Amino acid sequence: MLVEGNSDRVALQTLAVRRGRDLAAEGVEVVAMGGITNTRAFATRYGPRGLDLPLAGLYDAPEEAKLRRGLAASGLGDALEPDGLPGLGFFQCSADLEDELIRALGVEAVEAVIEAAGEARSLRLLAGMPAQRDWTRERVLRRFLGSRSGRKARYAALMVEALEPGRVPEPLAAVLARV
C-alpha cells in the first residue's frame, strides 16, 4: 500500500491490528512515500515496471491530480480514467486523514483522546491564541495535530484506537478490504 506519509501508515497498521490482521504476515507492506509527489518513483519501483506487485493506497482529495499523473507515468494508465483510482485500489480521503478521523470520531471524542494523551493544556493554549480564537474547533484540532513533529502519527494511532467499529472512515476500510 502506498500512502503519502507516516500518519497514514500508522493509521492503517493500527486499524489492521484492531481487525485481527497481521499485514506483514500477509505479505502487505504499507509504504509511506514522503509526499504525493513521490508517487511515480514508488509506483515504478513496486508496480508493473518494477517488482510487479499489486498496489493500493490512500490519497488526499486535493492531491488527486498528482496521484493520477504519478501512477500513469509508472505504467498504470487506468489512473487517468474517471473511475480508475478505486479500480486500481486507491481511495480518497476527503481532505486528508486527519479530517476523516476527526469527522468519524467527532470533536468531543478527539478532544478526549488528546486529554487522555496528556496534551489538553497544549490544545487549550493553541485554541486561545489570537490567530486561532475565531477558528472552528475542527480547524484548531487539525492545526494542533500538525503542529509538532510526530504528532500526526501519534494521534493517528490513538484516534484509530478510539474509533467504534462501525465508525471507521470509508477510505481506510476500503483500502484494507482491498489488500
mmCIF file with all atom_site columns, N, CA, C and O in Angstrom, residues 56-83:
data_model
loop_
_atom_site.group_PDB
_atom_site.id
_atom_site.type_symbol
_atom_site.label_atom_id
_atom_site.label_alt_id
_atom_site.label_comp_id
_atom_site.label_asym_id
_atom_site.label_entity_id
_atom_site.label_seq_id
_atom_site.pdbx_PDB_ins_code
_atom_site.Cartn_x
_atom_site.Cartn_y
_atom_site.Cartn_z
_atom_site.occupancy
_atom_site.B_iso_or_equiv
_atom_site.pdbx_formal_charge
_atom_site.auth_seq_id
_atom_site.auth_comp_id
_atom_site.auth_asym_id
_atom_site.auth_atom_id
_atom_site.pdbx_PDB_model_num
ATOM 1   N N  . ALA A 1 56 ? -2.081  -0.571 -3.906  1.00 0.00 ? 56 ALA A N  1
ATOM 2   C CA . ALA A 1 56 ? -3.288  0.042  -3.366  1.00 0.00 ? 56 ALA A CA 1
ATOM 3   C C  . ALA A 1 56 ? -2.805  1.231  -2.556  1.00 0.00 ? 56 ALA A C  1
ATOM 4   O O  . ALA A 1 56 ? -1.601  1.403  -2.352  1.00 0.00 ? 56 ALA A O  1
ATOM 5   N N  . GLY A 1 57 ? -3.736  2.067  -2.091  1.00 0.00 ? 57 GLY A N  1
ATOM 6   C CA . GLY A 1 57 ? -3.290  3.174  -1.267  1.00 0.00 ? 57 GLY A CA 1
ATOM 7   C C  . GLY A 1 57 ? -4.380  4.162  -0.928  1.00 0.00 ? 57 GLY A C  1
ATOM 8   O O  . GLY A 1 57 ? -5.541  4.015  -1.318  1.00 0.00 ? 57 GLY A O  1
ATOM 9   N N  . LEU A 1 58 ? -3.963  5.164  -0.171  1.00 0.00 ? 58 LEU A N  1
ATOM 10  C CA . LEU A 1 58 ? -4.806  6.285  0.222   1.00 0.00 ? 58 LEU A CA 1
ATOM 11  C C  . LEU A 1 58 ? -4.223  7.551  -0.377  1.00 0.00 ? 58 LEU A C  1
ATOM 12  O O  . LEU A 1 58 ? -3.017  7.646  -0.591  1.00 0.00 ? 58 LEU A O  1
ATOM 13  N N  . TYR A 1 59 ? -5.089  8.529  -0.599  1.00 0.00 ? 59 TYR A N  1
ATOM 14  C CA . TYR A 1 59 ? -4.615  9.838  -1.033  1.00 0.00 ? 59 TYR A CA 1
ATOM 15  C C  . TYR A 1 59 ? -5.582  10.902 -0.559  1.00 0.00 ? 59 TYR A C  1
ATOM 16  O O  . TYR A 1 59 ? -6.738  10.620 -0.249  1.00 0.00 ? 59 TYR A O  1
ATOM 17  N N  . ASP A 1 60 ? -5.089  12.127 -0.487  1.00 0.00 ? 60 ASP A N  1
ATOM 18  C CA . ASP A 1 60 ? -5.900  13.269 -0.091  1.00 0.00 ? 60 ASP A CA 1
ATOM 19  C C  . ASP A 1 60 ? -6.544  13.867 -1.329  1.00 0.00 ? 60 ASP A C  1
ATOM 20  O O  . ASP A 1 60 ? -5.873  14.034 -2.358  1.00 0.00 ? 60 ASP A O  1
ATOM 21  N N  . ALA A 1 61 ? -7.817  14.205 -1.254  1.00 0.00 ? 61 ALA A N  1
ATOM 22  C CA . ALA A 1 61 ? -8.552  14.732 -2.405  1.00 0.00 ? 61 ALA A CA 1
ATOM 23  C C  . ALA A 1 61 ? -7.813  15.869 -3.128  1.00 0.00 ? 61 ALA A C  1
ATOM 24  O O  . ALA A 1 61 ? -7.744  15.855 -4.354  1.00 0.00 ? 61 ALA A O  1
ATOM 25  N N  . PRO A 1 62 ? -7.225  16.829 -2.403  1.00 0.00 ? 62 PRO A N  1
ATOM 26  C CA . PRO A 1 62 ? -6.539  17.914 -3.123  1.00 0.00 ? 62 PRO A CA 1
ATOM 27  C C  . PRO A 1 62 ? -5.326  17.446 -3.944  1.00 0.00 ? 62 PRO A C  1
ATOM 28  O O  . PRO A 1 62 ? -4.844  18.171 -4.804  1.00 0.00 ? 62 PRO A O  1
ATOM 29  N N  . GLU A 1 63 ? -4.859  16.236 -3.685  1.00 0.00 ? 63 GLU A N  1
ATOM 30  C CA . GLU A 1 63 ? -3.670  15.709 -4.364  1.00 0.00 ? 63 GLU A CA 1
ATOM 31  C C  . GLU A 1 63 ? -4.008  14.726 -5.477  1.00 0.00 ? 63 GLU A C  1
ATOM 32  O O  . GLU A 1 63 ? -3.120  14.088 -6.042  1.00 0.00 ? 63 GLU A O  1
ATOM 33  N N  . GLU A 1 64 ? -5.272  14.607 -5.823  1.00 0.00 ? 64 GLU A N  1
ATOM 34  C CA . GLU A 1 64 ? -5.695  13.586 -6.785  1.00 0.00 ? 64 GLU A CA 1
ATOM 35  C C  . GLU A 1 64 ? -4.979  13.696 -8.127  1.00 0.00 ? 64 GLU A C  1
ATOM 36  O O  . GLU A 1 64 ? -4.542  12.687 -8.687  1.00 0.00 ? 64 GLU A O  1
ATOM 37  N N  . ALA A 1 65 ? -4.868  14.896 -8.678  1.00 0.00 ? 65 ALA A N  1
ATOM 38  C CA . ALA A 1 65 ? -4.232  15.055 -9.996  1.00 0.00 ? 65 ALA A CA 1
ATOM 39  C C  . ALA A 1 65 ? -2.783  14.584 -9.967  1.00 0.00 ? 65 ALA A C  1
ATOM 40  O O  . ALA A 1 65 ? -2.318  13.924 -10.902 1.00 0.00 ? 65 ALA A O  1
ATOM 41  N N  . LYS A 1 66 ? -2.069  14.874 -8.893  1.00 0.00 ? 66 LYS A N  1
ATOM 42  C CA . LYS A 1 66 ? -0.666  14.445 -8.779  1.00 0.00 ? 66 LYS A CA 1
ATOM 43  C C  . LYS A 1 66 ? -0.581  12.928 -8.690  1.00 0.00 ? 66 LYS A C  1
ATOM 44  O O  . LYS A 1 66 ? 0.304   12.313 -9.295  1.00 0.00 ? 66 LYS A O  1
ATOM 45  N N  . LEU A 1 67 ? -1.496  12.336 -7.934  1.00 0.00 ? 67 LEU A N  1
ATOM 46  C CA . LEU A 1 67 ? -1.505  10.874 -7.823  1.00 0.00 ? 67 LEU A CA 1
ATOM 47  C C  . LEU A 1 67 ? -1.792  10.241 -9.178  1.00 0.00 ? 67 LEU A C  1
ATOM 48  O O  . LEU A 1 67 ? -1.092  9.314  -9.601  1.00 0.00 ? 67 LEU A O  1
ATOM 49  N N  . ARG A 1 68 ? -2.799  10.741 -9.870  1.00 0.00 ? 68 ARG A N  1
ATOM 50  C CA . ARG A 1 68 ? -3.146  10.197 -11.186 1.00 0.00 ? 68 ARG A CA 1
ATOM 51  C C  . ARG A 1 68 ? -1.956  10.247 -12.138 1.00 0.00 ? 68 ARG A C  1
ATOM 52  O O  . ARG A 1 68 ? -1.639  9.261  -12.799 1.00 0.00 ? 68 ARG A O  1
ATOM 53  N N  . ARG A 1 69 ? -1.307  11.408 -12.205 1.00 0.00 ? 69 ARG A N  1
ATOM 54  C CA . ARG A 1 69 ? -0.152  11.556 -13.110 1.00 0.00 ? 69 ARG A CA 1
ATOM 55  C C  . ARG A 1 69 ? 0.991   10.617 -12.720 1.00 0.00 ? 69 ARG A C  1
ATOM 56  O O  . ARG A 1 69 ? 1.615   9.995  -13.572 1.00 0.00 ? 69 ARG A O  1
ATOM 57  N N  . GLY A 1 70 ? 1.260   10.507 -11.425 1.00 0.00 ? 70 GLY A N  1
ATOM 58  C CA . GLY A 1 70 ? 2.343   9.635  -10.968 1.00 0.00 ? 70 GLY A CA 1
ATOM 59  C C  . GLY A 1 70 ? 2.084   8.175  -11.265 1.00 0.00 ? 70 GLY A C  1
ATOM 60  O O  . GLY A 1 70 ? 2.974   7.454  -11.725 1.00 0.00 ? 70 GLY A O  1
ATOM 61  N N  . LEU A 1 71 ? 0.865   7.736  -11.032 1.00 0.00 ? 71 LEU A N  1
ATOM 62  C CA . LEU A 1 71 ? 0.521   6.334  -11.319 1.00 0.00 ? 71 LEU A CA 1
ATOM 63  C C  . LEU A 1 71 ? 0.557   6.063  -12.820 1.00 0.00 ? 71 LEU A C  1
ATOM 64  O O  . LEU A 1 71 ? 1.078   5.025  -13.259 1.00 0.00 ? 71 LEU A O  1
ATOM 65  N N  . ALA A 1 72 ? 0.017   6.982  -13.597 1.00 0.00 ? 72 ALA A N  1
ATOM 66  C CA . ALA A 1 72 ? 0.017   6.793  -15.058 1.00 0.00 ? 72 ALA A CA 1
ATOM 67  C C  . ALA A 1 72 ? 1.440   6.746  -15.595 1.00 0.00 ? 72 ALA A C  1
ATOM 68  O O  . ALA A 1 72 ? 1.760   5.905  -16.444 1.00 0.00 ? 72 ALA A O  1
ATOM 69  N N  . ALA A 1 73 ? 2.300   7.607  -15.091 1.00 0.00 ? 73 ALA A N  1
ATOM 70  C CA . ALA A 1 73 ? 3.694   7.635  -15.552 1.00 0.00 ? 73 ALA A CA 1
ATOM 71  C C  . ALA A 1 73 ? 4.442   6.363  -15.169 1.00 0.00 ? 73 ALA A C  1
ATOM 72  O O  . ALA A 1 73 ? 5.447   6.018  -15.802 1.00 0.00 ? 73 ALA A O  1
ATOM 73  N N  . SER A 1 74 ? 3.942   5.653  -14.162 1.00 0.00 ? 74 SER A N  1
ATOM 74  C CA . SER A 1 74 ? 4.607   4.418  -13.733 1.00 0.00 ? 74 SER A CA 1
ATOM 75  C C  . SER A 1 74 ? 4.070   3.187  -14.466 1.00 0.00 ? 74 SER A C  1
ATOM 76  O O  . SER A 1 74 ? 4.457   2.067  -14.159 1.00 0.00 ? 74 SER A O  1
ATOM 77  N N  . GLY A 1 75 ? 3.159   3.404  -15.414 1.00 0.00 ? 75 GLY A N  1
ATOM 78  C CA . GLY A 1 75 ? 2.636   2.290  -16.189 1.00 0.00 ? 75 GLY A CA 1
ATOM 79  C C  . GLY A 1 75 ? 1.209   1.908  -15.853 1.00 0.00 ? 75 GLY A C  1
ATOM 80  O O  . GLY A 1 75 ? 0.690   0.928  -16.382 1.00 0.00 ? 75 GLY A O  1
ATOM 81  N N  . LEU A 1 76 ? 0.575   2.655  -14.968 1.00 0.00 ? 76 LEU A N  1
ATOM 82  C CA . LEU A 1 76 ? -0.809  2.370  -14.591 1.00 0.00 ? 76 LEU A CA 1
ATOM 83  C C  . LEU A 1 76 ? -1.726  3.401  -15.238 1.00 0.00 ? 76 LEU A C  1
ATOM 84  O O  . LEU A 1 76 ? -2.288  4.271  -14.585 1.00 0.00 ? 76 LEU A O  1
ATOM 85  N N  . GLY A 1 77 ? -1.869  3.268  -16.546 1.00 0.00 ? 77 GLY A N  1
ATOM 86  C CA . GLY A 1 77 ? -2.646  4.230  -17.329 1.00 0.00 ? 77 GLY A CA 1
ATOM 87  C C  . GLY A 1 77 ? -4.098  4.339  -16.919 1.00 0.00 ? 77 GLY A C  1
ATOM 88  O O  . GLY A 1 77 ? -4.722  5.380  -17.136 1.00 0.00 ? 77 GLY A O  1
ATOM 89  N N  . ASP A 1 78 ? -4.661  3.299  -16.303 1.00 0.00 ? 78 ASP A N  1
ATOM 90  C CA . ASP A 1 78 ? -6.051  3.356  -15.850 1.00 0.00 ? 78 ASP A CA 1
ATOM 91  C C  . ASP A 1 78 ? -6.278  4.456  -14.823 1.00 0.00 ? 78 ASP A C  1
ATOM 92  O O  . ASP A 1 78 ? -7.415  4.870  -14.594 1.00 0.00 ? 78 ASP A O  1
ATOM 93  N N  . ALA A 1 79 ? -5.209  4.943  -14.200 1.00 0.00 ? 79 ALA A N  1
ATOM 94  C CA . ALA A 1 79 ? -5.331  6.001  -13.202 1.00 0.00 ? 79 ALA A CA 1
ATOM 95  C C  . ALA A 1 79 ? -5.924  7.269  -13.802 1.00 0.00 ? 79 ALA A C  1
ATOM 96  O O  . ALA A 1 79 ? -6.507  8.082  -13.088 1.00 0.00 ? 79 ALA A O  1
ATOM 97  N N  . LEU A 1 80 ? -5.812  7.435  -15.108 1.00 0.00 ? 80 LEU A N  1
ATOM 98  C CA . LEU A 1 80 ? -6.333  8.631  -15.768 1.00 0.00 ? 80 LEU A CA 1
ATOM 99  C C  . LEU A 1 80 ? -7.820  8.524  -16.089 1.00 0.00 ? 80 LEU A C  1
ATOM 100 O O  . LEU A 1 80 ? -8.456  9.516  -16.441 1.00 0.00 ? 80 LEU A O  1
ATOM 101 N N  . GLU A 1 81 ? -8.387  7.335  -15.962 1.00 0.00 ? 81 GLU A N  1
ATOM 102 C CA . GLU A 1 81 ? -9.814  7.137  -16.227 1.00 0.00 ? 81 GLU A CA 1
ATOM 103 C C  . GLU A 1 81 ? -10.643 7.697  -15.070 1.00 0.00 ? 81 GLU A C  1
ATOM 104 O O  . GLU A 1 81 ? -10.175 7.723  -13.932 1.00 0.00 ? 81 GLU A O  1
ATOM 105 N N  . PRO A 1 82 ? -11.876 8.127  -15.345 1.00 0.00 ? 82 PRO A N  1
ATOM 106 C CA . PRO A 1 82 ? -12.704 8.720  -14.282 1.00 0.00 ? 82 PRO A CA 1
ATOM 107 C C  . PRO A 1 82 ? -12.827 7.859  -13.025 1.00 0.00 ? 82 PRO A C  1
ATOM 108 O O  . PRO A 1 82 ? -12.737 8.360  -11.918 1.00 0.00 ? 82 PRO A O  1
ATOM 109 N N  . ASP A 1 83 ? -13.048 6.565  -13.172 1.00 0.00 ? 83 ASP A N  1
ATOM 110 C CA . ASP A 1 83 ? -13.153 5.670  -12.009 1.00 0.00 ? 83 ASP A CA 1
ATOM 111 C C  . ASP A 1 83 ? -11.904 4.815  -11.839 1.00 0.00 ? 83 ASP A C  1
ATOM 112 O O  . ASP A 1 83 ? -11.949 3.758  -11.198 1.00 0.00 ? 83 ASP A O  1
#
